[in-house]
Short mmCIF file of C-alpha atoms in Angstrom, two decimals:
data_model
loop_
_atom_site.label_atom_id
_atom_site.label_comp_id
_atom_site.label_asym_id
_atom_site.label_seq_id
_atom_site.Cartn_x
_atom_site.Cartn_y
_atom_site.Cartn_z
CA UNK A 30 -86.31 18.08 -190.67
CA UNK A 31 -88.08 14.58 -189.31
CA UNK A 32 -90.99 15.09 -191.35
CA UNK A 33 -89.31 16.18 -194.38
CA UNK A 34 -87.52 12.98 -194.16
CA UNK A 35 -90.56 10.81 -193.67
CA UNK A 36 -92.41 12.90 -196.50
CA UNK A 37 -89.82 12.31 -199.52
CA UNK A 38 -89.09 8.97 -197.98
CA UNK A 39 -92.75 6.66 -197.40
CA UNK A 40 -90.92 3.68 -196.54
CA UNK A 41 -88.68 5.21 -193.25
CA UNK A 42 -90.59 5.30 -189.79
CA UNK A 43 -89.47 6.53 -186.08
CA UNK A 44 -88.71 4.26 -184.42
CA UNK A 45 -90.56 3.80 -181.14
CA UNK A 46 -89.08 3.28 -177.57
CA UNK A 47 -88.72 -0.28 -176.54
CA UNK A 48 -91.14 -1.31 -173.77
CA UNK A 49 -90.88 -3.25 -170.90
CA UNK A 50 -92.53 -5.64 -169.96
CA UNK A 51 -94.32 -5.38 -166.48
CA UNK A 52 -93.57 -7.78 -163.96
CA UNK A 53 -96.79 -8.19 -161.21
CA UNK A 54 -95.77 -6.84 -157.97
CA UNK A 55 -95.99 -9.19 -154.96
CA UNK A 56 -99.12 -7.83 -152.81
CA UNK A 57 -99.20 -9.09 -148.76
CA UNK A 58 -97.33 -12.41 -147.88
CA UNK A 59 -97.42 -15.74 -148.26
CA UNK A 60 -100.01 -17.69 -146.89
CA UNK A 61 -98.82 -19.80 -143.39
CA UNK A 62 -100.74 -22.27 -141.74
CA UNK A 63 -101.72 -22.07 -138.00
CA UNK A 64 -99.66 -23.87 -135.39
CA UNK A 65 -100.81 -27.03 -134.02
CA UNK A 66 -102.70 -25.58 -130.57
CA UNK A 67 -104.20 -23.71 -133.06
CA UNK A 68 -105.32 -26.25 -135.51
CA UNK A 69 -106.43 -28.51 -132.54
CA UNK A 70 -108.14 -25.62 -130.60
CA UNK A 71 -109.85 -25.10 -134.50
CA UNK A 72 -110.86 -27.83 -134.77
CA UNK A 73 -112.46 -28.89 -131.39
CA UNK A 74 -113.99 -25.21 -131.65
CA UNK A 75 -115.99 -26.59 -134.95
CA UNK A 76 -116.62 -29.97 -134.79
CA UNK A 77 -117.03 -30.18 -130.67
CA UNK A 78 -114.61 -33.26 -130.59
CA UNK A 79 -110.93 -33.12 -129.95
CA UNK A 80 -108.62 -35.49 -131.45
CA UNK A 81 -108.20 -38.48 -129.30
CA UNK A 82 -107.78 -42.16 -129.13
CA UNK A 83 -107.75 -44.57 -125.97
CA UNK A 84 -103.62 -45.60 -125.02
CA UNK A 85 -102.95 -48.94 -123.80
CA UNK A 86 -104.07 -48.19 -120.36
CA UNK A 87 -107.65 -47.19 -121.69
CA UNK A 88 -107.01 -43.58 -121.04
CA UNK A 89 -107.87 -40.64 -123.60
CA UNK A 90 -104.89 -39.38 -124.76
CA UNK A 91 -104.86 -35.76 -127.34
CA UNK A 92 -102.69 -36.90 -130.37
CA UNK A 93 -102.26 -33.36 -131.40
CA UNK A 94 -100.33 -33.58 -128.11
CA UNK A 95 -98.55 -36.64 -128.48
CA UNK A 96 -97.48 -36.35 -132.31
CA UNK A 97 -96.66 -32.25 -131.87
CA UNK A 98 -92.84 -33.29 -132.41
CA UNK A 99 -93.78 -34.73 -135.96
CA UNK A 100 -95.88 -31.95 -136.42
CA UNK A 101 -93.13 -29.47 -136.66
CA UNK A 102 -93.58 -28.00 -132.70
CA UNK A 103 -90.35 -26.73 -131.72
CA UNK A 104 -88.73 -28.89 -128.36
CA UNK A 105 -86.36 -26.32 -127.67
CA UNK A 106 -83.37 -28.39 -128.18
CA UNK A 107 -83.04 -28.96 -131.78
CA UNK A 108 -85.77 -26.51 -132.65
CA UNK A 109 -87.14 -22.82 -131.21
CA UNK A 110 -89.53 -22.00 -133.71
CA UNK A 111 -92.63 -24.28 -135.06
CA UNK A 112 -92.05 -25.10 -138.72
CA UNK A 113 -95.38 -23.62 -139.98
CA UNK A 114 -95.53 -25.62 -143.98
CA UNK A 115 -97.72 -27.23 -144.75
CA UNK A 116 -96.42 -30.25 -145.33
CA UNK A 117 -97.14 -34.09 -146.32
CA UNK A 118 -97.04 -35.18 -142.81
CA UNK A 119 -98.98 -32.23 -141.09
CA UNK A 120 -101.67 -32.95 -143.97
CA UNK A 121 -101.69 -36.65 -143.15
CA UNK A 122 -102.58 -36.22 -139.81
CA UNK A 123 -104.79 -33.29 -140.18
CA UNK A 124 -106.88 -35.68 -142.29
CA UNK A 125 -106.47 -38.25 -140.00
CA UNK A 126 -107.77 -35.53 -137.13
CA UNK A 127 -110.98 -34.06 -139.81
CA UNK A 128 -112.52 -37.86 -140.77
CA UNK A 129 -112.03 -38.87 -136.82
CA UNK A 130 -113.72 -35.49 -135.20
CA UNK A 131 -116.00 -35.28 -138.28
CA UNK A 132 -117.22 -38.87 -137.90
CA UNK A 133 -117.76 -38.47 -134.16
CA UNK A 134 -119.35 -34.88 -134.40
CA UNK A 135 -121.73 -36.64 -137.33
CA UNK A 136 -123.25 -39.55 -134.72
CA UNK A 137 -123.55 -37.46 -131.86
CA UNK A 138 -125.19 -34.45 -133.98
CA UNK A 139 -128.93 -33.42 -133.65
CA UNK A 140 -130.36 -30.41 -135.72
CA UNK A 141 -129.09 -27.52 -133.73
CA UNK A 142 -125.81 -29.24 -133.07
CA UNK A 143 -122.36 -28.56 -134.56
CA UNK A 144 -123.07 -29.93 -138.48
CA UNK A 145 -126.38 -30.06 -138.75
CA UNK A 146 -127.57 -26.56 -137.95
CA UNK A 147 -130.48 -26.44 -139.88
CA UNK A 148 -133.07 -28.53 -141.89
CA UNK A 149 -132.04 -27.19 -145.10
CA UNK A 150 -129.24 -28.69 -146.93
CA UNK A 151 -128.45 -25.02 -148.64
CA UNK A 152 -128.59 -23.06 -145.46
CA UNK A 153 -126.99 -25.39 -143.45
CA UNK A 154 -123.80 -25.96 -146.04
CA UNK A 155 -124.03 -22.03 -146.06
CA UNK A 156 -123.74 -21.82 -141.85
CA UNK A 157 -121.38 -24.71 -142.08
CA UNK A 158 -118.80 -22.54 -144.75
CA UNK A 159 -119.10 -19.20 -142.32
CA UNK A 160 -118.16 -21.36 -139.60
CA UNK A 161 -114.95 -23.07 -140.89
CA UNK A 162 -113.77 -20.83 -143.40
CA UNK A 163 -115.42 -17.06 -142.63
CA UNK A 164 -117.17 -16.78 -145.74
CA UNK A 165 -120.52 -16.00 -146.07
CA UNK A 166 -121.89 -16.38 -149.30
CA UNK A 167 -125.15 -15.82 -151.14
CA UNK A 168 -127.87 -19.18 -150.75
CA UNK A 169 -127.57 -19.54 -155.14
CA UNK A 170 -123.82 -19.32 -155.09
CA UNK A 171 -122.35 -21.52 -157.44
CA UNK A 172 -119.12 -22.08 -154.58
CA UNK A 173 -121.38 -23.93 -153.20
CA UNK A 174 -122.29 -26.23 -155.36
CA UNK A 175 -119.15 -28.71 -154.96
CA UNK A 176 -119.87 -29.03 -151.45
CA UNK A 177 -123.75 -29.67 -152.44
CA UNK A 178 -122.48 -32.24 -154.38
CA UNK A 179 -120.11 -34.24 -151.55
CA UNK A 180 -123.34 -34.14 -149.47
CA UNK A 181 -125.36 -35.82 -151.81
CA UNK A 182 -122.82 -38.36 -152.67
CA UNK A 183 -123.29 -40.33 -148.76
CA UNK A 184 -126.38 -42.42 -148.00
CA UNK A 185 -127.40 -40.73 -144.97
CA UNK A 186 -127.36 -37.04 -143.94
CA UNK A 187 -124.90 -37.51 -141.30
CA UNK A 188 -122.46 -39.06 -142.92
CA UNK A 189 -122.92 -36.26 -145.61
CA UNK A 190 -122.29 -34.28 -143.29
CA UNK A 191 -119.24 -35.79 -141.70
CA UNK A 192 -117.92 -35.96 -145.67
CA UNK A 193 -118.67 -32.06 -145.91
CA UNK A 194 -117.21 -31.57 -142.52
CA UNK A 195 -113.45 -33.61 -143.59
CA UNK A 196 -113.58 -31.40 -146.69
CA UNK A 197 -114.45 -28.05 -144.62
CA UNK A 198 -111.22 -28.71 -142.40
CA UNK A 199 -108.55 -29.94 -145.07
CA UNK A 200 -109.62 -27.45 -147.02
CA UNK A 201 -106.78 -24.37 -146.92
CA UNK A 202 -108.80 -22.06 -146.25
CA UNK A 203 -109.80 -23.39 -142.68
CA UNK A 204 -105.47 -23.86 -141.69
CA UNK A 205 -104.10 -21.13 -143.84
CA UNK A 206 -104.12 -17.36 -142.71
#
């Protein structure tokens, strides 16, 4: 009976179903950062320095240690669990952590040592991304090139370095699992 419909009448159609539109499903979680042992146990791990500064009586104190509280560790009194954002204040710091360690890591650092692994600028940005962020990728891949390119912005190969290094550890990828 449809068709005879559609036949005498050219101008009538079915009408289709309605779709709807598809909404991405959520896959995994959301991204958290490590705790502060963590990042300071990461980041001595990498660099071989720890974060430290001399106190008033000219002893080395760990400011991952002394600013935990401001870095969301819990005391146990107002707070059980670590706040684990990444927030403005735990970035601050953890930039304030990556230029001091970098820095120091870059004037104590040899080939062989903990930035400059190799003689190669390529292979050692490519050693320098496994270690910090896990990744290894090919010697021509074009990831790479932004971190070529803060290299080759410094005067000197160790501060290159030491600017590769800060970028490295801010970068998400090295606090975020």
């Amino acid at each position: 009976m449809i068709w005879l419909l559609l036949a005498c009448n050219p101008g009538a159609s079915i009408e289709q179903v309605a779709t709807v539109e598809a909404t991405p499903l959520a896959y995994g979680r959301d991204k958290k950062r490590m705790n502060i042992d963590q990042v300071a146990a990461s980041i001595e791990r990498v660099t071989g320095q720890s974060w430290q500064e001399l106190d008033e009586s000219g002893e080395q104190v760990q400011l991952f240690e002394t600013l935990s509280g401001s870095l969301g560790k819990p005391d146990y009194l107002a707070a059980t669990e670590e706040d684990l954002a990444p927030g403005l204040l735990f970035q601050k710091f953890l930039d304030d952590a990556a230029r001091s360690t970098c820095i120091a890591a870059s004037e104590s650092s040899d080939v062989g040592d903990f930035l400059m692994l190799t003689e190669e600028p390529q292979d050692n940005l490519r050693a320098l991304v496994l270690r910090f962020h896990g990744h290894d990728w090919p010697a021509e891949d074009a990831r790479l090139d932004p971190w070529l390119n803060l290299y080759g912005v410094s005067e000197t190969p160790e501060r290159g370095w030491a600017l590769v290094c800060v970028g490295l550890i801010t970068h998400p990828d090295f606090y975020t699992y």
